mmCIF file of C-alpha atoms and ligand atoms in Angstrom:
data_model
loop_
_atom_site.group_PDB
_atom_site.id
_atom_site.type_symbol
_atom_site.label_atom_id
_atom_site.label_comp_id
_atom_site.label_asym_id
_atom_site.label_seq_id
_atom_site.Cartn_x
_atom_site.Cartn_y
_atom_site.Cartn_z
ATOM 1 C CA MET A 13 95.705 -45.028 38.237
ATOM 2 C CA ASN A 14 94.479 -45.407 41.799
ATOM 3 C CA ASP A 15 96.431 -46.587 44.844
ATOM 4 C CA LYS A 16 94.728 -49.928 44.988
ATOM 5 C CA TRP A 17 95.780 -50.736 41.453
ATOM 6 C CA LEU A 18 99.377 -49.672 42.099
ATOM 7 C CA LYS A 19 99.503 -51.865 45.175
ATOM 8 C CA PHE A 20 98.115 -54.790 43.183
ATOM 9 C CA LYS A 21 100.664 -54.246 40.421
ATOM 10 C CA HIS A 22 103.470 -54.199 42.932
ATOM 11 C CA LEU A 23 102.183 -57.394 44.514
ATOM 12 C CA LEU A 24 101.992 -59.070 41.138
ATOM 13 C CA LYS A 25 105.488 -58.001 40.270
ATOM 14 C CA SER A 26 107.038 -59.180 43.499
ATOM 15 C CA SER A 27 105.276 -62.531 43.429
ATOM 16 C CA PHE A 28 106.041 -63.238 39.769
ATOM 17 C CA PHE A 29 109.623 -62.046 39.566
ATOM 18 C CA PRO A 30 111.679 -62.713 42.694
ATOM 19 C CA GLN A 31 114.386 -60.141 43.207
ATOM 20 C CA THR A 32 116.962 -62.564 44.573
ATOM 21 C CA CYS A 33 118.413 -65.737 43.055
ATOM 22 C CA LEU A 34 115.910 -68.610 43.168
ATOM 23 C CA LEU A 35 118.552 -71.042 44.377
ATOM 24 C CA CYS A 36 120.874 -69.264 46.789
ATOM 25 C CA SER A 37 118.664 -66.247 47.596
ATOM 26 C CA ALA A 38 121.861 -64.362 48.413
ATOM 27 C CA SER A 39 122.912 -62.916 45.085
ATOM 28 C CA LYS A 40 120.710 -60.949 42.801
ATOM 29 C CA GLY A 41 118.792 -63.176 40.404
ATOM 30 C CA GLU A 42 119.846 -62.239 36.892
ATOM 31 C CA GLY A 43 117.839 -62.295 33.643
ATOM 32 C CA PHE A 44 115.721 -65.294 34.576
ATOM 33 C CA GLY A 45 115.970 -65.434 38.338
ATOM 34 C CA ILE A 46 119.166 -67.470 38.807
ATOM 35 C CA CYS A 47 122.555 -65.921 39.558
ATOM 36 C CA LYS A 48 125.638 -66.648 37.461
ATOM 37 C CA ASN A 49 127.271 -68.910 40.089
ATOM 38 C CA CYS A 50 124.185 -71.056 40.559
ATOM 39 C CA LEU A 51 123.639 -71.218 36.796
ATOM 40 C CA ASP A 52 127.160 -72.587 36.271
ATOM 41 C CA ASP A 53 126.542 -75.250 38.943
ATOM 42 C CA LEU A 54 123.319 -76.606 37.433
ATOM 43 C CA PRO A 55 123.385 -80.180 36.042
ATOM 44 C CA HIS A 56 123.655 -79.272 32.356
ATOM 45 C CA HIS A 57 122.678 -82.012 29.921
ATOM 46 C CA THR A 58 125.732 -82.817 27.786
ATOM 47 C CA SER A 59 127.497 -85.708 26.086
ATOM 48 C CA CYS A 60 124.313 -87.650 25.472
ATOM 49 C CA CYS A 61 122.819 -89.666 22.642
ATOM 50 C CA PRO A 62 121.176 -87.183 20.219
ATOM 51 C CA GLN A 63 118.145 -89.438 19.790
ATOM 52 C CA CYS A 64 117.218 -90.644 23.295
ATOM 53 C CA GLY A 65 119.167 -88.195 25.469
ATOM 54 C CA LEU A 66 120.828 -90.853 27.645
ATOM 55 C CA LEU A 67 124.557 -90.762 28.341
ATOM 56 C CA SER A 68 126.564 -92.070 25.418
ATOM 57 C CA PHE A 69 130.192 -92.303 24.344
ATOM 58 C CA GLU A 70 131.273 -88.822 23.216
ATOM 59 C CA GLY A 71 127.653 -87.874 22.621
ATOM 60 C CA GLN A 72 127.252 -90.331 19.733
ATOM 61 C CA LEU A 73 124.135 -92.299 18.837
ATOM 62 C CA CYS A 74 123.812 -95.031 21.505
ATOM 63 C CA GLY A 75 123.593 -98.786 20.945
ATOM 64 C CA ALA A 76 119.948 -98.962 22.019
ATOM 65 C CA CYS A 77 118.913 -96.324 19.462
ATOM 66 C CA ILE A 78 120.864 -98.108 16.702
ATOM 67 C CA ALA A 79 119.304 -101.480 17.562
ATOM 68 C CA SER A 80 115.770 -100.276 18.152
ATOM 69 C CA PRO A 81 115.215 -96.550 17.557
ATOM 70 C CA PRO A 82 112.392 -94.750 19.380
ATOM 71 C CA ASP A 83 109.559 -93.088 17.446
ATOM 72 C CA PHE A 84 111.063 -89.634 18.017
ATOM 73 C CA ASN A 85 114.102 -88.530 16.016
ATOM 74 C CA ALA A 86 115.905 -86.387 18.570
ATOM 75 C CA THR A 87 115.936 -85.393 22.230
ATOM 76 C CA LYS A 88 117.135 -82.006 23.451
ATOM 77 C CA ALA A 89 117.184 -81.265 27.150
ATOM 78 C CA ALA A 90 118.416 -78.271 29.103
ATOM 79 C CA PHE A 91 119.338 -80.282 32.223
ATOM 80 C CA THR A 92 119.640 -83.727 33.691
ATOM 81 C CA TYR A 93 116.989 -84.477 36.296
ATOM 82 C CA GLU A 94 119.052 -83.939 39.422
ATOM 83 C CA TYR A 95 119.192 -81.584 42.385
ATOM 84 C CA PRO A 96 118.472 -78.666 42.331
ATOM 85 C CA ILE A 97 116.551 -78.823 39.030
ATOM 86 C CA SER A 98 114.375 -81.635 40.428
ATOM 87 C CA GLN A 99 113.412 -79.439 43.399
ATOM 88 C CA VAL A 100 112.700 -76.365 41.293
ATOM 89 C CA LEU A 101 110.525 -78.482 38.997
ATOM 90 C CA GLN A 102 108.517 -79.729 41.971
ATOM 91 C CA GLN A 103 107.980 -76.125 43.064
ATOM 92 C CA TYR A 104 106.770 -75.264 39.591
ATOM 93 C CA LYS A 105 104.381 -78.181 39.206
ATOM 94 C CA TYR A 106 102.951 -78.676 42.657
ATOM 95 C CA ASN A 107 103.257 -75.267 44.321
ATOM 96 C CA GLN A 108 101.831 -73.295 41.410
ATOM 97 C CA GLN A 109 104.937 -71.135 41.057
ATOM 98 C CA LEU A 110 104.037 -70.129 37.543
ATOM 99 C CA PHE A 111 106.754 -67.509 37.143
ATOM 100 C CA LEU A 112 109.122 -70.493 36.863
ATOM 101 C CA ALA A 113 107.719 -71.208 33.387
ATOM 102 C CA GLU A 114 109.598 -68.095 32.243
ATOM 103 C CA THR A 115 112.810 -69.251 33.937
ATOM 104 C CA PHE A 116 112.661 -72.746 32.443
ATOM 105 C CA ALA A 117 111.756 -71.441 28.984
ATOM 106 C CA GLU A 118 114.697 -69.022 29.030
ATOM 107 C CA LEU A 119 117.073 -71.768 30.129
ATOM 108 C CA MET A 120 115.788 -74.122 27.413
ATOM 109 C CA LEU A 121 116.134 -71.399 24.780
ATOM 110 C CA GLN A 122 119.794 -71.027 25.679
ATOM 111 C CA LYS A 123 120.456 -74.709 25.045
ATOM 112 C CA ILE A 124 118.041 -75.914 22.404
ATOM 113 C CA GLN A 125 118.655 -75.060 18.774
ATOM 114 C CA ALA A 126 115.482 -75.117 16.699
ATOM 115 C CA GLN A 127 116.126 -76.347 13.179
ATOM 116 C CA ASN A 128 113.226 -75.959 10.769
ATOM 117 C CA ILE A 129 110.567 -76.748 13.332
ATOM 118 C CA ASP A 130 107.046 -75.970 12.043
ATOM 119 C CA LEU A 131 104.978 -76.645 15.138
ATOM 120 C CA ILE A 132 105.299 -77.088 18.905
ATOM 121 C CA ILE A 133 102.998 -79.547 20.674
ATOM 122 C CA PRO A 134 103.101 -79.512 24.486
ATOM 123 C CA MET A 135 102.674 -82.859 26.271
ATOM 124 C CA PRO A 136 98.903 -82.966 26.881
ATOM 125 C CA LEU A 137 97.610 -83.503 30.393
ATOM 126 C CA HIS A 138 94.652 -85.773 31.021
ATOM 127 C CA PRO A 139 91.602 -83.539 31.811
ATOM 128 C CA ASN A 140 91.491 -84.933 35.382
ATOM 129 C CA ARG A 141 95.110 -83.952 35.975
ATOM 130 C CA LEU A 142 94.552 -80.532 34.468
ATOM 131 C CA GLN A 143 91.688 -79.984 36.851
ATOM 132 C CA GLU A 144 93.797 -81.103 39.819
ATOM 133 C CA ARG A 145 96.810 -78.966 38.959
ATOM 134 C CA GLY A 146 95.068 -76.004 37.393
ATOM 135 C CA PHE A 147 97.588 -75.604 34.589
ATOM 136 C CA ASN A 148 99.590 -77.630 32.102
ATOM 137 C CA GLN A 149 103.257 -77.126 32.995
ATOM 138 C CA SER A 150 104.392 -78.033 29.468
ATOM 139 C CA LEU A 151 101.950 -75.687 27.766
ATOM 140 C CA GLU A 152 103.087 -72.686 29.849
ATOM 141 C CA VAL A 153 106.721 -73.283 28.831
ATOM 142 C CA SER A 154 105.702 -73.969 25.196
ATOM 143 C CA ARG A 155 103.888 -70.643 24.909
ATOM 144 C CA ILE A 156 106.986 -68.688 25.905
ATOM 145 C CA ILE A 157 109.337 -70.707 23.697
ATOM 146 C CA GLY A 158 106.976 -70.492 20.724
ATOM 147 C CA LYS A 159 106.763 -66.738 21.093
ATOM 148 C CA HIS A 160 110.556 -66.331 21.260
ATOM 149 C CA LEU A 161 111.234 -68.598 18.286
ATOM 150 C CA ASN A 162 108.184 -67.519 16.323
ATOM 151 C CA ILE A 163 106.908 -71.107 16.062
ATOM 152 C CA ARG A 164 103.211 -71.912 16.304
ATOM 153 C CA VAL A 165 102.078 -73.795 19.422
ATOM 154 C CA ASN A 166 99.108 -76.131 19.147
ATOM 155 C CA SER A 167 97.855 -77.555 22.419
ATOM 156 C CA GLN A 168 94.639 -78.870 20.835
ATOM 157 C CA ALA A 169 96.187 -81.145 18.208
ATOM 158 C CA VAL A 170 96.490 -84.087 20.587
ATOM 159 C CA SER A 171 94.337 -85.107 23.527
ATOM 160 C CA ARG A 172 95.249 -87.446 26.305
ATOM 161 C CA ILE A 173 92.508 -89.984 26.795
ATOM 162 C CA LYS A 174 94.139 -92.141 29.447
ATOM 163 C CA LEU A 175 95.855 -91.441 32.705
ATOM 164 C CA SER A 176 98.223 -94.346 31.936
ATOM 165 C CA PRO A 177 98.370 -96.205 35.245
ATOM 166 C CA PRO A 178 101.095 -98.847 35.496
ATOM 167 C CA GLN A 179 100.172 -101.799 33.265
ATOM 168 C CA ALA A 180 100.685 -104.368 36.007
ATOM 169 C CA SER A 181 97.952 -102.881 38.195
ATOM 170 C CA LEU A 182 95.261 -103.336 35.552
ATOM 171 C CA PRO A 183 93.010 -106.311 34.860
ATOM 172 C CA LEU A 184 93.720 -108.037 31.537
ATOM 173 C CA LYS A 185 90.837 -106.441 29.612
ATOM 174 C CA GLU A 186 91.929 -102.976 30.731
ATOM 175 C CA ARG A 187 95.530 -103.782 29.919
ATOM 176 C CA VAL A 188 94.669 -104.597 26.308
ATOM 177 C CA ARG A 189 92.666 -101.366 26.003
ATOM 178 C CA ASN A 190 95.509 -99.410 27.566
ATOM 179 C CA MET A 191 97.940 -100.713 24.962
ATOM 180 C CA LYS A 192 96.077 -98.792 22.257
ATOM 181 C CA GLY A 193 97.902 -95.693 23.455
ATOM 182 C CA PRO A 194 97.055 -92.744 25.675
ATOM 183 C CA PHE A 195 96.830 -90.115 22.900
ATOM 184 C CA ILE A 196 94.485 -89.183 20.080
ATOM 185 C CA CYS A 197 95.709 -86.820 17.388
ATOM 186 C CA ASN A 198 92.994 -85.040 15.435
ATOM 187 C CA GLU A 199 95.020 -82.898 13.054
ATOM 188 C CA ASP A 200 96.617 -83.585 9.725
ATOM 189 C CA LEU A 201 100.321 -83.092 10.397
ATOM 190 C CA SER A 202 101.587 -84.157 6.952
ATOM 191 C CA VAL A 203 105.295 -83.460 6.373
ATOM 192 C CA MET A 204 105.489 -81.256 9.464
ATOM 193 C CA ARG A 205 108.561 -81.057 11.652
ATOM 194 C CA ILE A 206 107.367 -81.079 15.227
ATOM 195 C CA ALA A 207 108.855 -80.335 18.642
ATOM 196 C CA LEU A 208 107.128 -82.011 21.580
ATOM 197 C CA ILE A 209 107.685 -80.088 24.810
ATOM 198 C CA ASP A 210 107.613 -81.852 28.180
ATOM 199 C CA ASP A 211 109.041 -81.073 31.600
ATOM 200 C CA VAL A 212 110.840 -84.356 32.282
ATOM 201 C CA MET A 213 111.578 -87.468 30.264
ATOM 202 C CA THR A 214 112.057 -90.553 32.449
ATOM 203 C CA THR A 215 111.515 -93.827 30.593
ATOM 204 C CA GLY A 216 110.456 -91.957 27.477
ATOM 205 C CA ALA A 217 107.295 -94.087 27.182
ATOM 206 C CA SER A 218 104.861 -91.144 27.144
ATOM 207 C CA LEU A 219 106.909 -89.107 24.682
ATOM 208 C CA ASN A 220 107.325 -92.175 22.507
ATOM 209 C CA ALA A 221 103.559 -92.740 22.468
ATOM 210 C CA LEU A 222 103.018 -89.061 21.652
ATOM 211 C CA ALA A 223 105.603 -89.222 18.837
ATOM 212 C CA LYS A 224 103.888 -92.329 17.475
ATOM 213 C CA ALA A 225 100.514 -90.543 17.504
ATOM 214 C CA VAL A 226 101.789 -87.475 15.597
ATOM 215 C CA LYS A 227 103.746 -89.588 13.116
ATOM 216 C CA ALA A 228 100.603 -91.611 12.427
ATOM 217 C CA LYS A 229 99.103 -88.273 11.294
ATOM 218 C CA GLY A 230 101.944 -87.665 8.859
ATOM 219 C CA ALA A 231 104.614 -85.797 10.883
ATOM 220 C CA ALA A 232 107.953 -86.150 9.094
ATOM 221 C CA HIS A 233 110.258 -85.384 12.018
ATOM 222 C CA VAL A 234 109.658 -85.311 15.763
ATOM 223 C CA GLU A 235 111.951 -83.933 18.467
ATOM 224 C CA CYS A 236 111.517 -83.928 22.237
ATOM 225 C CA TRP A 237 112.402 -80.659 23.968
ATOM 226 C CA LEU A 238 112.706 -81.063 27.708
ATOM 227 C CA ILE A 239 113.475 -79.099 30.796
ATOM 228 C CA ALA A 240 115.202 -82.195 32.186
ATOM 229 C CA ARG A 241 116.127 -85.752 31.237
ATOM 230 C CA THR A 242 116.650 -88.489 33.828
ATOM 231 C CA LEU A 243 119.831 -90.410 33.109
ATOM 232 C CA ALA A 244 119.000 -93.570 35.035
ATOM 233 C CA ASN A 245 115.796 -95.345 34.067
HETATM 234 ZN ZN1 ZN B 7 122.350 -68.112 43.191
HETATM 235 ZN ZN1 ZN B 8 120.046 -93.315 22.296
#
């Protein structure tokens, strides 16, 4: 091995795996880059409705899900979308800090129990977005989780055909077309139990549309696995 290669390897290592805690940079980052103190202080997602992931009384099914259930059956999130998770997510998505995929995947694995899941489908990015960003943040996390849990990941099963701009900004003809849904699913998913992985769920509209698309192809059960869930829509 020559010097150049060693130098390159060292560079790779130091840029991918920071030696200090990602959040306080004082303590040593542990297993996945965050020290024990900072980890305890993160906004953990608890006491929420098992179906939509919003706050609910003693973590029971909420009134909205009883009255009008979403197309997905369950929502599991590692965190609520608050500081500092919101900031770390921005770093990951917009500053290309890809080593954070490992951190988020590890944190999700600690919280999310997989029960008889056959397939993981990451939230697809529209091709224009993928080109802009250079990577799909949900796919990177899905790959690591799938490997750990030994669950197949299929990022080709669904494509995103629309960028989904806000409905109000579109002319009527476009609005009607937009209502057909932003996703196309090309695989037979009969009786499969599926986990959809996304970074953040806000209104849940995109994940609901994705769940609808995979259920239309026969999926029996659909869960949303998230890095973070916003609690106020
Ligand atoms: Zn720390
Ligand atoms: Zn609910």
